[in-house]
Amino acid sequence: MPNPHLNTSIRLRDGKMGGYLAKPKSGSGPGVLVIQEIFGVNKVMRDICDSWAAQGYVALSPDIFWRQEEGVDITDQSQDEWNQAFALYKGFDQAKGIDDLKVSLAFLRATAGCTGKVGVTGYCLGGFLTYMMMCHSDAEAGAAYYGVGIDGKLDDAKGLQNPTILHIAEKDGFVPPDTQKKIRDGLKDNPHVTVHGYANDDHAFCRVGGQHYNEASCKLANGRTLDLFKKALA
């Protein structure tokens, strides 16, 4: 069943992709592109967009799984949903997905009320894609939460020219310590990248309602992201 909460449509070269768009009460502000986890544009992602809107930003979360299945809206609360999510993750075409996100970035910049400056943020798969967008687009700032796969794309960082935060859960079951070290070592000489580690946290510590949610760590990470966006998107 298509996601009934998707309230906008983004025209692509080869089709149309839905998205969830939230605007501040003022009607205008900088943009934030919110890239989903492997569960689609679900309530967690929509709530994040609404939270950005409440802080004065125009927030958009695109339905990046649309090529496989339109309107995915699942949770992390059952094994069947996890199986569906991992199948979508494995079938996701990263190159086409990044192209879709570049179009989404342009769409958000052109959205009525957006100032034209846009930060990118994302979680898990979306954290990886946030990093890739900062390497391959002109987004003004990025904040990636526990991205999976960044270690395999460290050479791409030569294209990273704007301030970027990586929030790393140091007990992340999907990103073990040796992988985290590879990421830190590979990016340590890039002046645009700041890595924040969360020593006691596992993957998805910022997924409200999730098994590893840590309110204090999430608040700290979100504060760092907000500080970056306030400065870079002003």
JSON list of C-alpha atoms in Angstrom, two decimals:
[
{"chain": "A", "resi": 1, "resn": "MET", "atom": "CA", "xyz": [0.00, 0.00, 0.00]},
{"chain": "A", "resi": 2, "resn": "PRO", "atom": "CA", "xyz": [1.52, 3.36, -0.99]},
{"chain": "A", "resi": 3, "resn": "ASN", "atom": "CA", "xyz": [2.47, 5.68, 1.82]},
{"chain": "A", "resi": 4, "resn": "PRO", "atom": "CA", "xyz": [-0.51, 8.04, 2.30]},
{"chain": "A", "resi": 5, "resn": "HIS", "atom": "CA", "xyz": [1.69, 10.56, 4.10]},
{"chain": "A", "resi": 6, "resn": "LEU", "atom": "CA", "xyz": [3.79, 11.47, 1.08]},
{"chain": "A", "resi": 7, "resn": "ASN", "atom": "CA", "xyz": [2.63, 14.97, 0.19]},
{"chain": "A", "resi": 8, "resn": "THR", "atom": "CA", "xyz": [4.87, 16.06, -2.66]},
{"chain": "A", "resi": 9, "resn": "SER", "atom": "CA", "xyz": [6.17, 14.69, -5.95]},
{"chain": "A", "resi": 10, "resn": "ILE", "atom": "CA", "xyz": [9.65, 15.11, -7.42]},
{"chain": "A", "resi": 11, "resn": "ARG", "atom": "CA", "xyz": [10.00, 14.80, -11.18]},
{"chain": "A", "resi": 12, "resn": "LEU", "atom": "CA", "xyz": [13.01, 12.78, -12.27]},
{"chain": "A", "resi": 13, "resn": "ARG", "atom": "CA", "xyz": [14.43, 11.99, -15.69]},
{"chain": "A", "resi": 14, "resn": "ASP", "atom": "CA", "xyz": [12.82, 8.57, -15.66]},
{"chain": "A", "resi": 15, "resn": "GLY", "atom": "CA", "xyz": [9.79, 8.93, -13.44]},
{"chain": "A", "resi": 16, "resn": "LYS", "atom": "CA", "xyz": [8.37, 10.61, -10.37]},
{"chain": "A", "resi": 17, "resn": "MET", "atom": "CA", "xyz": [9.38, 10.10, -6.74]},
{"chain": "A", "resi": 18, "resn": "GLY", "atom": "CA", "xyz": [7.20, 10.95, -3.79]},
{"chain": "A", "resi": 19, "resn": "GLY", "atom": "CA", "xyz": [8.40, 12.72, -0.69]},
{"chain": "A", "resi": 20, "resn": "TYR", "atom": "CA", "xyz": [7.34, 14.16, 2.64]},
{"chain": "A", "resi": 21, "resn": "LEU", "atom": "CA", "xyz": [7.70, 17.94, 2.85]},
{"chain": "A", "resi": 22, "resn": "ALA", "atom": "CA", "xyz": [7.37, 19.95, 6.06]},
{"chain": "A", "resi": 23, "resn": "LYS", "atom": "CA", "xyz": [7.50, 23.74, 6.24]},
{"chain": "A", "resi": 24, "resn": "PRO", "atom": "CA", "xyz": [7.97, 26.10, 9.19]},
{"chain": "A", "resi": 25, "resn": "LYS", "atom": "CA", "xyz": [5.06, 28.21, 10.42]},
{"chain": "A", "resi": 26, "resn": "SER", "atom": "CA", "xyz": [6.84, 31.27, 9.07]},
{"chain": "A", "resi": 27, "resn": "GLY", "atom": "CA", "xyz": [6.64, 29.70, 5.61]},
{"chain": "A", "resi": 28, "resn": "SER", "atom": "CA", "xyz": [10.32, 30.14, 4.84]},
{"chain": "A", "resi": 29, "resn": "GLY", "atom": "CA", "xyz": [13.77, 29.07, 5.92]},
{"chain": "A", "resi": 30, "resn": "PRO", "atom": "CA", "xyz": [16.84, 27.12, 4.82]},
{"chain": "A", "resi": 31, "resn": "GLY", "atom": "CA", "xyz": [16.33, 23.59, 3.57]},
{"chain": "A", "resi": 32, "resn": "VAL", "atom": "CA", "xyz": [17.16, 20.23, 5.14]},
{"chain": "A", "resi": 33, "resn": "LEU", "atom": "CA", "xyz": [17.19, 17.09, 3.00]},
{"chain": "A", "resi": 34, "resn": "VAL", "atom": "CA", "xyz": [16.41, 14.16, 5.32]},
{"chain": "A", "resi": 35, "resn": "ILE", "atom": "CA", "xyz": [17.54, 10.80, 3.93]},
{"chain": "A", "resi": 36, "resn": "GLN", "atom": "CA", "xyz": [15.70, 7.77, 5.24]},
{"chain": "A", "resi": 37, "resn": "GLU", "atom": "CA", "xyz": [16.88, 4.61, 6.93]},
{"chain": "A", "resi": 38, "resn": "ILE", "atom": "CA", "xyz": [16.03, 1.25, 5.36]},
{"chain": "A", "resi": 39, "resn": "PHE", "atom": "CA", "xyz": [12.43, 1.49, 6.58]},
{"chain": "A", "resi": 40, "resn": "GLY", "atom": "CA", "xyz": [11.18, 4.07, 4.09]},
{"chain": "A", "resi": 41, "resn": "VAL", "atom": "CA", "xyz": [9.72, 7.50, 4.79]},
{"chain": "A", "resi": 42, "resn": "ASN", "atom": "CA", "xyz": [8.12, 6.20, 7.95]},
{"chain": "A", "resi": 43, "resn": "LYS", "atom": "CA", "xyz": [6.87, 8.00, 11.05]},
{"chain": "A", "resi": 44, "resn": "VAL", "atom": "CA", "xyz": [10.40, 8.37, 12.43]},
{"chain": "A", "resi": 45, "resn": "MET", "atom": "CA", "xyz": [11.54, 10.19, 9.27]},
{"chain": "A", "resi": 46, "resn": "ARG", "atom": "CA", "xyz": [8.38, 12.29, 9.05]},
{"chain": "A", "resi": 47, "resn": "ASP", "atom": "CA", "xyz": [8.74, 13.30, 12.69]},
{"chain": "A", "resi": 48, "resn": "ILE", "atom": "CA", "xyz": [12.34, 14.35, 12.01]},
{"chain": "A", "resi": 49, "resn": "CYS", "atom": "CA", "xyz": [11.13, 16.52, 9.14]},
{"chain": "A", "resi": 50, "resn": "ASP", "atom": "CA", "xyz": [8.45, 18.04, 11.37]},
{"chain": "A", "resi": 51, "resn": "SER", "atom": "CA", "xyz": [11.07, 18.72, 14.03]},
{"chain": "A", "resi": 52, "resn": "TRP", "atom": "CA", "xyz": [13.23, 20.58, 11.51]},
{"chain": "A", "resi": 53, "resn": "ALA", "atom": "CA", "xyz": [10.19, 22.56, 10.37]},
{"chain": "A", "resi": 54, "resn": "ALA", "atom": "CA", "xyz": [9.47, 23.50, 13.99]},
{"chain": "A", "resi": 55, "resn": "GLN", "atom": "CA", "xyz": [12.99, 24.92, 14.17]},
{"chain": "A", "resi": 56, "resn": "GLY", "atom": "CA", "xyz": [12.50, 27.08, 11.08]},
{"chain": "A", "resi": 57, "resn": "TYR", "atom": "CA", "xyz": [13.63, 24.84, 8.24]},
{"chain": "A", "resi": 58, "resn": "VAL", "atom": "CA", "xyz": [11.96, 23.52, 5.09]},
{"chain": "A", "resi": 59, "resn": "ALA", "atom": "CA", "xyz": [12.50, 19.77, 5.35]},
{"chain": "A", "resi": 60, "resn": "LEU", "atom": "CA", "xyz": [12.12, 17.10, 2.67]},
{"chain": "A", "resi": 61, "resn": "SER", "atom": "CA", "xyz": [12.46, 13.32, 2.93]},
{"chain": "A", "resi": 62, "resn": "PRO", "atom": "CA", "xyz": [12.40, 11.67, -0.52]},
{"chain": "A", "resi": 63, "resn": "ASP", "atom": "CA", "xyz": [11.03, 8.17, -1.13]},
{"chain": "A", "resi": 64, "resn": "ILE", "atom": "CA", "xyz": [14.34, 6.77, -2.38]},
{"chain": "A", "resi": 65, "resn": "PHE", "atom": "CA", "xyz": [13.13, 3.14, -2.58]},
{"chain": "A", "resi": 66, "resn": "TRP", "atom": "CA", "xyz": [10.55, 4.14, -5.20]},
{"chain": "A", "resi": 67, "resn": "ARG", "atom": "CA", "xyz": [12.30, 2.19, -7.98]},
{"chain": "A", "resi": 68, "resn": "GLN", "atom": "CA", "xyz": [11.74, -1.03, -6.04]},
{"chain": "A", "resi": 69, "resn": "GLU", "atom": "CA", "xyz": [8.52, -0.23, -4.23]},
{"chain": "A", "resi": 70, "resn": "GLU", "atom": "CA", "xyz": [6.73, 3.08, -3.93]},
{"chain": "A", "resi": 71, "resn": "GLY", "atom": "CA", "xyz": [5.75, 4.46, -0.56]},
{"chain": "A", "resi": 72, "resn": "VAL", "atom": "CA", "xyz": [7.60, 2.07, 1.77]},
{"chain": "A", "resi": 73, "resn": "ASP", "atom": "CA", "xyz": [6.47, 2.81, 5.34]},
{"chain": "A", "resi": 74, "resn": "ILE", "atom": "CA", "xyz": [7.57, 0.11, 7.78]},
{"chain": "A", "resi": 75, "resn": "THR", "atom": "CA", "xyz": [9.05, -0.07, 11.29]},
{"chain": "A", "resi": 76, "resn": "ASP", "atom": "CA", "xyz": [11.76, -1.98, 13.11]},
{"chain": "A", "resi": 77, "resn": "GLN", "atom": "CA", "xyz": [9.26, -3.76, 15.34]},
{"chain": "A", "resi": 78, "resn": "SER", "atom": "CA", "xyz": [8.91, -7.16, 13.63]},
{"chain": "A", "resi": 79, "resn": "GLN", "atom": "CA", "xyz": [11.18, -9.68, 11.92]},
{"chain": "A", "resi": 80, "resn": "ASP", "atom": "CA", "xyz": [9.05, -9.56, 8.76]},
{"chain": "A", "resi": 81, "resn": "GLU", "atom": "CA", "xyz": [9.63, -5.82, 8.52]},
{"chain": "A", "resi": 82, "resn": "TRP", "atom": "CA", "xyz": [13.37, -6.26, 9.09]},
{"chain": "A", "resi": 83, "resn": "ASN", "atom": "CA", "xyz": [13.44, -8.87, 6.31]},
{"chain": "A", "resi": 84, "resn": "GLN", "atom": "CA", "xyz": [11.60, -6.51, 3.98]},
{"chain": "A", "resi": 85, "resn": "ALA", "atom": "CA", "xyz": [13.91, -3.63, 4.90]},
{"chain": "A", "resi": 86, "resn": "PHE", "atom": "CA", "xyz": [17.10, -5.61, 4.27]},
{"chain": "A", "resi": 87, "resn": "ALA", "atom": "CA", "xyz": [15.75, -6.88, 0.94]},
{"chain": "A", "resi": 88, "resn": "LEU", "atom": "CA", "xyz": [15.12, -3.28, -0.12]},
{"chain": "A", "resi": 89, "resn": "TYR", "atom": "CA", "xyz": [18.57, -2.26, 1.11]},
{"chain": "A", "resi": 90, "resn": "LYS", "atom": "CA", "xyz": [20.27, -5.04, -0.84]},
{"chain": "A", "resi": 91, "resn": "GLY", "atom": "CA", "xyz": [18.31, -4.19, -3.97]},
{"chain": "A", "resi": 92, "resn": "PHE", "atom": "CA", "xyz": [18.92, -0.45, -3.77]},
{"chain": "A", "resi": 93, "resn": "ASP", "atom": "CA", "xyz": [20.83, 1.01, -6.72]},
{"chain": "A", "resi": 94, "resn": "GLN", "atom": "CA", "xyz": [23.21, 3.44, -5.04]},
{"chain": "A", "resi": 95, "resn": "ALA", "atom": "CA", "xyz": [24.21, 5.32, -8.18]},
{"chain": "A", "resi": 96, "resn": "LYS", "atom": "CA", "xyz": [20.61, 5.94, -9.25]},
{"chain": "A", "resi": 97, "resn": "GLY", "atom": "CA", "xyz": [19.69, 6.77, -5.67]},
{"chain": "A", "resi": 98, "resn": "ILE", "atom": "CA", "xyz": [22.38, 9.44, -5.47]},
{"chain": "A", "resi": 99, "resn": "ASP", "atom": "CA", "xyz": [21.17, 10.86, -8.77]},
{"chain": "A", "resi": 100, "resn": "ASP", "atom": "CA", "xyz": [17.64, 10.98, -7.34]},
{"chain": "A", "resi": 101, "resn": "LEU", "atom": "CA", "xyz": [18.95, 12.77, -4.27]},
{"chain": "A", "resi": 102, "resn": "LYS", "atom": "CA", "xyz": [20.75, 15.36, -6.39]},
{"chain": "A", "resi": 103, "resn": "VAL", "atom": "CA", "xyz": [17.45, 16.09, -8.11]},
{"chain": "A", "resi": 104, "resn": "SER", "atom": "CA", "xyz": [15.78, 16.22, -4.69]},
{"chain": "A", "resi": 105, "resn": "LEU", "atom": "CA", "xyz": [18.37, 18.77, -3.56]},
{"chain": "A", "resi": 106, "resn": "ALA", "atom": "CA", "xyz": [17.57, 20.98, -6.55]},
{"chain": "A", "resi": 107, "resn": "PHE", "atom": "CA", "xyz": [13.84, 20.46, -5.96]},
{"chain": "A", "resi": 108, "resn": "LEU", "atom": "CA", "xyz": [14.17, 21.55, -2.33]},
{"chain": "A", "resi": 109, "resn": "ARG", "atom": "CA", "xyz": [16.22, 24.61, -3.24]},
{"chain": "A", "resi": 110, "resn": "ALA", "atom": "CA", "xyz": [13.48, 25.63, -5.67]},
{"chain": "A", "resi": 111, "resn": "THR", "atom": "CA", "xyz": [10.63, 24.93, -3.24]},
{"chain": "A", "resi": 112, "resn": "ALA", "atom": "CA", "xyz": [8.62, 28.01, -2.32]},
{"chain": "A", "resi": 113, "resn": "GLY", "atom": "CA", "xyz": [9.91, 29.33, 1.00]},
{"chain": "A", "resi": 114, "resn": "CYS", "atom": "CA", "xyz": [13.34, 27.70, 0.84]},
{"chain": "A", "resi": 115, "resn": "THR", "atom": "CA", "xyz": [16.18, 30.23, 1.01]},
{"chain": "A", "resi": 116, "resn": "GLY", "atom": "CA", "xyz": [18.20, 28.11, -1.40]},
{"chain": "A", "resi": 117, "resn": "LYS", "atom": "CA", "xyz": [20.74, 26.90, 1.12]},
{"chain": "A", "resi": 118, "resn": "VAL", "atom": "CA", "xyz": [20.35, 23.22, 2.05]},
{"chain": "A", "resi": 119, "resn": "GLY", "atom": "CA", "xyz": [21.87, 20.89, 4.60]},
{"chain": "A", "resi": 120, "resn": "VAL", "atom": "CA", "xyz": [21.74, 17.13, 4.17]},
{"chain": "A", "resi": 121, "resn": "THR", "atom": "CA", "xyz": [21.23, 14.65, 6.99]},
{"chain": "A", "resi": 122, "resn": "GLY", "atom": "CA", "xyz": [20.47, 10.97, 7.08]},
{"chain": "A", "resi": 123, "resn": "TYR", "atom": "CA", "xyz": [20.53, 7.79, 9.11]},
{"chain": "A", "resi": 124, "resn": "CYS", "atom": "CA", "xyz": [22.04, 4.32, 8.50]},
{"chain": "A", "resi": 125, "resn": "LEU", "atom": "CA", "xyz": [21.72, 3.96, 4.70]},
{"chain": "A", "resi": 126, "resn": "GLY", "atom": "CA", "xyz": [20.81, 7.64, 4.73]},
{"chain": "A", "resi": 127, "resn": "GLY", "atom": "CA", "xyz": [23.97, 8.39, 6.71]},
{"chain": "A", "resi": 128, "resn": "PHE", "atom": "CA", "xyz": [26.06, 6.79, 3.99]},
{"chain": "A", "resi": 129, "resn": "LEU", "atom": "CA", "xyz": [24.12, 8.66, 1.32]},
{"chain": "A", "resi": 130, "resn": "THR", "atom": "CA", "xyz": [24.58, 11.93, 3.23]},
{"chain": "A", "resi": 131, "resn": "TYR", "atom": "CA", "xyz": [28.34, 11.38, 3.09]},
{"chain": "A", "resi": 132, "resn": "MET", "atom": "CA", "xyz": [28.12, 10.58, -0.64]},
{"chain": "A", "resi": 133, "resn": "MET", "atom": "CA", "xyz": [26.04, 13.69, -1.28]},
{"chain": "A", "resi": 134, "resn": "MET", "atom": "CA", "xyz": [28.64, 15.81, 0.46]},
{"chain": "A", "resi": 135, "resn": "CYS", "atom": "CA", "xyz": [31.28, 14.25, -1.79]},
{"chain": "A", "resi": 136, "resn": "HIS", "atom": "CA", "xyz": [29.31, 14.60, -5.03]},
{"chain": "A", "resi": 137, "resn": "SER", "atom": "CA", "xyz": [26.96, 17.58, -4.69]},
{"chain": "A", "resi": 138, "resn": "ASP", "atom": "CA", "xyz": [27.13, 21.23, -3.69]},
{"chain": "A", "resi": 139, "resn": "ALA", "atom": "CA", "xyz": [24.98, 20.92, -0.56]},
{"chain": "A", "resi": 140, "resn": "GLU", "atom": "CA", "xyz": [26.11, 23.54, 1.95]},
{"chain": "A", "resi": 141, "resn": "ALA", "atom": "CA", "xyz": [26.49, 21.18, 4.93]},
{"chain": "A", "resi": 142, "resn": "GLY", "atom": "CA", "xyz": [25.95, 17.57, 5.96]},
{"chain": "A", "resi": 143, "resn": "ALA", "atom": "CA", "xyz": [25.41, 15.50, 9.09]},
{"chain": "A", "resi": 144, "resn": "ALA", "atom": "CA", "xyz": [25.55, 11.72, 8.72]},
{"chain": "A", "resi": 145, "resn": "TYR", "atom": "CA", "xyz": [24.26, 9.50, 11.51]},
{"chain": "A", "resi": 146, "resn": "TYR", "atom": "CA", "xyz": [25.87, 6.04, 11.81]},
{"chain": "A", "resi": 147, "resn": "GLY", "atom": "CA", "xyz": [26.38, 5.64, 8.07]},
{"chain": "A", "resi": 148, "resn": "VAL", "atom": "CA", "xyz": [27.14, 2.11, 6.87]},
{"chain": "A", "resi": 149, "resn": "GLY", "atom": "CA", "xyz": [29.61, 1.67, 4.01]},
{"chain": "A", "resi": 150, "resn": "ILE", "atom": "CA", "xyz": [31.54, 4.94, 4.26]},
{"chain": "A", "resi": 151, "resn": "ASP", "atom": "CA", "xyz": [34.79, 3.01, 4.69]},
{"chain": "A", "resi": 152, "resn": "GLY", "atom": "CA", "xyz": [34.49, 1.71, 1.13]},
{"chain": "A", "resi": 153, "resn": "LYS", "atom": "CA", "xyz": [34.15, 5.21, -0.34]},
{"chain": "A", "resi": 154, "resn": "LEU", "atom": "CA", "xyz": [36.90, 7.16, 1.39]},
{"chain": "A", "resi": 155, "resn": "ASP", "atom": "CA", "xyz": [38.51, 8.13, -1.91]},
{"chain": "A", "resi": 156, "resn": "ASP", "atom": "CA", "xyz": [35.31, 10.01, -2.77]},
{"chain": "A", "resi": 157, "resn": "ALA", "atom": "CA", "xyz": [36.12, 12.50, -0.01]},
{"chain": "A", "resi": 158, "resn": "LYS", "atom": "CA", "xyz": [38.42, 14.35, -2.40]},
{"chain": "A", "resi": 159, "resn": "GLY", "atom": "CA", "xyz": [35.21, 15.98, -3.66]},
{"chain": "A", "resi": 160, "resn": "LEU", "atom": "CA", "xyz": [34.01, 16.92, -0.18]},
{"chain": "A", "resi": 161, "resn": "GLN", "atom": "CA", "xyz": [34.24, 20.71, 0.06]},
{"chain": "A", "resi": 162, "resn": "ASN", "atom": "CA", "xyz": [31.67, 21.78, 2.65]},
{"chain": "A", "resi": 163, "resn": "PRO", "atom": "CA", "xyz": [31.38, 21.17, 6.42]},
{"chain": "A", "resi": 164, "resn": "THR", "atom": "CA", "xyz": [30.35, 17.64, 7.25]},
{"chain": "A", "resi": 165, "resn": "ILE", "atom": "CA", "xyz": [29.76, 15.85, 10.55]},
{"chain": "A", "resi": 166, "resn": "LEU", "atom": "CA", "xyz": [29.93, 12.08, 10.95]},
{"chain": "A", "resi": 167, "resn": "HIS", "atom": "CA", "xyz": [28.11, 10.82, 14.05]},
{"chain": "A", "resi": 168, "resn": "ILE", "atom": "CA", "xyz": [29.62, 7.40, 14.81]},
{"chain": "A", "resi": 169, "resn": "ALA", "atom": "CA", "xyz": [28.21, 4.95, 17.35]},
{"chain": "A", "resi": 170, "resn": "GLU", "atom": "CA", "xyz": [31.36, 3.36, 18.75]},
{"chain": "A", "resi": 171, "resn": "LYS", "atom": "CA", "xyz": [29.54, 0.09, 19.59]},
{"chain": "A", "resi": 172, "resn": "ASP", "atom": "CA", "xyz": [27.86, -0.06, 16.18]},
{"chain": "A", "resi": 173, "resn": "GLY", "atom": "CA", "xyz": [27.30, -3.70, 15.23]},
{"chain": "A", "resi": 174, "resn": "PHE", "atom": "CA", "xyz": [27.31, -2.78, 11.54]},
{"chain": "A", "resi": 175, "resn": "VAL", "atom": "CA", "xyz": [30.48, -0.66, 11.73]},
{"chain": "A", "resi": 176, "resn": "PRO", "atom": "CA", "xyz": [33.05, -2.48, 13.90]},
{"chain": "A", "resi": 177, "resn": "PRO", "atom": "CA", "xyz": [36.00, -0.72, 15.58]},
{"chain": "A", "resi": 178, "resn": "ASP", "atom": "CA", "xyz": [38.50, -1.48, 12.82]},
{"chain": "A", "resi": 179, "resn": "THR", "atom": "CA", "xyz": [36.12, 0.00, 10.27]},
{"chain": "A", "resi": 180, "resn": "GLN", "atom": "CA", "xyz": [35.62, 3.08, 12.42]},
{"chain": "A", "resi": 181, "resn": "LYS", "atom": "CA", "xyz": [39.40, 3.49, 12.63]},
{"chain": "A", "resi": 182, "resn": "LYS", "atom": "CA", "xyz": [39.67, 3.21, 8.86]},
{"chain": "A", "resi": 183, "resn": "ILE", "atom": "CA", "xyz": [37.08, 5.99, 8.48]},
{"chain": "A", "resi": 184, "resn": "ARG", "atom": "CA", "xyz": [38.78, 8.26, 11.02]},
{"chain": "A", "resi": 185, "resn": "ASP", "atom": "CA", "xyz": [42.24, 7.68, 9.54]},
{"chain": "A", "resi": 186, "resn": "GLY", "atom": "CA", "xyz": [41.00, 8.11, 5.98]},
{"chain": "A", "resi": 187, "resn": "LEU", "atom": "CA", "xyz": [39.31, 11.45, 6.70]},
{"chain": "A", "resi": 188, "resn": "LYS", "atom": "CA", "xyz": [41.56, 12.95, 9.37]},
{"chain": "A", "resi": 189, "resn": "ASP", "atom": "CA", "xyz": [43.34, 15.22, 6.91]},
{"chain": "A", "resi": 190, "resn": "ASN", "atom": "CA", "xyz": [40.15, 16.63, 5.42]},
{"chain": "A", "resi": 191, "resn": "PRO", "atom": "CA", "xyz": [39.50, 19.98, 7.13]},
{"chain": "A", "resi": 192, "resn": "HIS", "atom": "CA", "xyz": [35.81, 19.88, 6.22]},
{"chain": "A", "resi": 193, "resn": "VAL", "atom": "CA", "xyz": [35.05, 16.69, 8.18]},
{"chain": "A", "resi": 194, "resn": "THR", "atom": "CA", "xyz": [34.39, 16.43, 11.90]},
{"chain": "A", "resi": 195, "resn": "VAL", "atom": "CA", "xyz": [33.89, 12.97, 13.42]},
{"chain": "A", "resi": 196, "resn": "HIS", "atom": "CA", "xyz": [31.98, 12.68, 16.69]},
{"chain": "A", "resi": 197, "resn": "GLY", "atom": "CA", "xyz": [32.09, 9.34, 18.50]},
{"chain": "A", "resi": 198, "resn": "TYR", "atom": "CA", "xyz": [29.44, 8.13, 20.94]},
{"chain": "A", "resi": 199, "resn": "ALA", "atom": "CA", "xyz": [31.32, 5.70, 23.15]},
{"chain": "A", "resi": 200, "resn": "ASN", "atom": "CA", "xyz": [28.47, 3.73, 24.70]},
{"chain": "A", "resi": 201, "resn": "ASP", "atom": "CA", "xyz": [26.04, 3.67, 21.79]},
{"chain": "A", "resi": 202, "resn": "ASP", "atom": "CA", "xyz": [25.05, 1.09, 19.21]},
{"chain": "A", "resi": 203, "resn": "HIS", "atom": "CA", "xyz": [23.68, 1.62, 15.72]},
{"chain": "A", "resi": 204, "resn": "ALA", "atom": "CA", "xyz": [20.52, 3.75, 15.46]},
{"chain": "A", "resi": 205, "resn": "PHE", "atom": "CA", "xyz": [20.92, 5.44, 18.84]},
{"chain": "A", "resi": 206, "resn": "CYS", "atom": "CA", "xyz": [18.84, 8.29, 17.41]},
{"chain": "A", "resi": 207, "resn": "ARG", "atom": "CA", "xyz": [15.91, 6.16, 16.17]},
{"chain": "A", "resi": 208, "resn": "VAL", "atom": "CA", "xyz": [13.09, 7.11, 18.53]},
{"chain": "A", "resi": 209, "resn": "GLY", "atom": "CA", "xyz": [11.40, 3.94, 19.75]},
{"chain": "A", "resi": 210, "resn": "GLY", "atom": "CA", "xyz": [14.23, 1.73, 18.54]},
{"chain": "A", "resi": 211, "resn": "GLN", "atom": "CA", "xyz": [16.05, -0.85, 20.64]},
{"chain": "A", "resi": 212, "resn": "HIS", "atom": "CA", "xyz": [19.23, 1.23, 20.92]},
{"chain": "A", "resi": 213, "resn": "TYR", "atom": "CA", "xyz": [17.68, 4.67, 21.25]},
{"chain": "A", "resi": 214, "resn": "ASN", "atom": "CA", "xyz": [19.62, 6.86, 23.68]},
{"chain": "A", "resi": 215, "resn": "GLU", "atom": "CA", "xyz": [17.84, 10.13, 24.33]},
{"chain": "A", "resi": 216, "resn": "ALA", "atom": "CA", "xyz": [20.87, 11.89, 25.79]},
{"chain": "A", "resi": 217, "resn": "SER", "atom": "CA", "xyz": [23.25, 10.90, 22.98]},
{"chain": "A", "resi": 218, "resn": "CYS", "atom": "CA", "xyz": [20.65, 11.73, 20.35]},
{"chain": "A", "resi": 219, "resn": "LYS", "atom": "CA", "xyz": [20.06, 15.15, 21.89]},
{"chain": "A", "resi": 220, "resn": "LEU", "atom": "CA", "xyz": [23.83, 15.78, 21.86]},
{"chain": "A", "resi": 221, "resn": "ALA", "atom": "CA", "xyz": [24.16, 14.70, 18.23]},
{"chain": "A", "resi": 222, "resn": "ASN", "atom": "CA", "xyz": [21.13, 16.70, 17.12]},
{"chain": "A", "resi": 223, "resn": "GLY", "atom": "CA", "xyz": [22.49, 19.78, 18.90]},
{"chain": "A", "resi": 224, "resn": "ARG", "atom": "CA", "xyz": [25.75, 19.46, 17.01]},
{"chain": "A", "resi": 225, "resn": "THR", "atom": "CA", "xyz": [23.88, 19.08, 13.73]},
{"chain": "A", "resi": 226, "resn": "LEU", "atom": "CA", "xyz": [21.70, 22.10, 14.47]},
{"chain": "A", "resi": 227, "resn": "ASP", "atom": "CA", "xyz": [24.73, 24.22, 15.39]},
{"chain": "A", "resi": 228, "resn": "LEU", "atom": "CA", "xyz": [26.36, 23.30, 12.07]},
{"chain": "A", "resi": 229, "resn": "PHE", "atom": "CA", "xyz": [23.26, 24.05, 10.01]},
{"chain": "A", "resi": 230, "resn": "LYS", "atom": "CA", "xyz": [22.61, 27.35, 11.79]},
{"chain": "A", "resi": 231, "resn": "LYS", "atom": "CA", "xyz": [26.09, 28.49, 10.81]},
{"chain": "A", "resi": 232, "resn": "ALA", "atom": "CA", "xyz": [26.41, 26.97, 7.35]},
{"chain": "A", "resi": 233, "resn": "LEU", "atom": "CA", "xyz": [22.89, 27.73, 6.10]},
{"chain": "A", "resi": 234, "resn": "ALA", "atom": "CA", "xyz": [22.59, 31.28, 7.41]}
]
